[in-house]
């Protein structure tokens, strides 16, 4: 199979299949072999690994993954790409295409079904390696991180703006509830910055490859994890307001209660939510859990 690492090769195969690129599905096909190698190397795959891929597109990354992992499950929502993937993955015995919506997928169950129970819940962890469709990046990350899946790490390409939010420290414009969520569950690390020119068609934004390694244990002690995330979302709900006013406007509790909770947590009510560290959010959530 000819490697699809040039615009001409990509155009040739999509034209042969009468395929039309759908911007609504974030279809920007990665062509650069060096970037693909960086992604695969960052995942540190072996023949003992199961790798999920979301949005395999034309199968360029899938083919490379199949040479490194024991099994690749590539989840594609666009049925019009299935004939192309059948062709491009014909010589990749370890790769299997799943037609479905990743946002609705039980990754543990699928991993167990496809590997005879070797991977999945209460068994071996698996990895996710993908050039993510940008339109699902944030909801997919939330699904993967909060779903309790037995996921060891993710190495994913995403919009640079989103990647910057994942790594952002407290106090900056990029720091938000997604930053706290990701940093609570994982340790994010930038692998590579990626220009627009390595995609067909070229997207309107720059991209970043980021590795998210699942933490073996939470970095902070919480009384109730669900309460923690409710408090985080409330604190960022109205960024221009003080912490007290943002929390009071969330509907979780009234202003008097939040005044007392902030006092118990040792936090200045005049601060803004984006200045709180992970540890300070934990203090706030625990104080709220014990009070209310």
JSON list of C-alpha atoms in Angstrom, two decimals, residues 108-125:
[
{"chain": "A", "resi": 108, "resn": "UNK", "atom": "CA", "xyz": [-13.34, -0.91, 28.81]},
{"chain": "A", "resi": 109, "resn": "UNK", "atom": "CA", "xyz": [-16.09, -3.15, 27.49]},
{"chain": "A", "resi": 110, "resn": "UNK", "atom": "CA", "xyz": [-14.88, -2.89, 23.90]},
{"chain": "A", "resi": 111, "resn": "UNK", "atom": "CA", "xyz": [-11.29, -3.55, 24.98]},
{"chain": "A", "resi": 112, "resn": "UNK", "atom": "CA", "xyz": [-12.40, -6.66, 26.86]},
{"chain": "A", "resi": 113, "resn": "UNK", "atom": "CA", "xyz": [-14.59, -7.91, 24.00]},
{"chain": "A", "resi": 114, "resn": "UNK", "atom": "CA", "xyz": [-11.86, -7.50, 21.41]},
{"chain": "A", "resi": 115, "resn": "UNK", "atom": "CA", "xyz": [-9.02, -8.99, 23.46]},
{"chain": "A", "resi": 116, "resn": "UNK", "atom": "CA", "xyz": [-10.74, -11.83, 25.28]},
{"chain": "A", "resi": 117, "resn": "UNK", "atom": "CA", "xyz": [-10.76, -9.95, 28.57]},
{"chain": "A", "resi": 118, "resn": "UNK", "atom": "CA", "xyz": [-7.02, -9.24, 28.64]},
{"chain": "A", "resi": 119, "resn": "UNK", "atom": "CA", "xyz": [-7.60, -5.48, 28.62]},
{"chain": "A", "resi": 120, "resn": "UNK", "atom": "CA", "xyz": [-10.26, -3.32, 30.20]},
{"chain": "A", "resi": 121, "resn": "UNK", "atom": "CA", "xyz": [-11.82, -2.96, 33.62]},
{"chain": "A", "resi": 122, "resn": "UNK", "atom": "CA", "xyz": [-9.86, -4.65, 36.44]},
{"chain": "A", "resi": 123, "resn": "UNK", "atom": "CA", "xyz": [-7.44, -6.01, 33.87]},
{"chain": "A", "resi": 124, "resn": "UNK", "atom": "CA", "xyz": [-4.57, -4.51, 31.90]},
{"chain": "A", "resi": 125, "resn": "UNK", "atom": "CA", "xyz": [-4.62, -0.85, 30.97]}
]
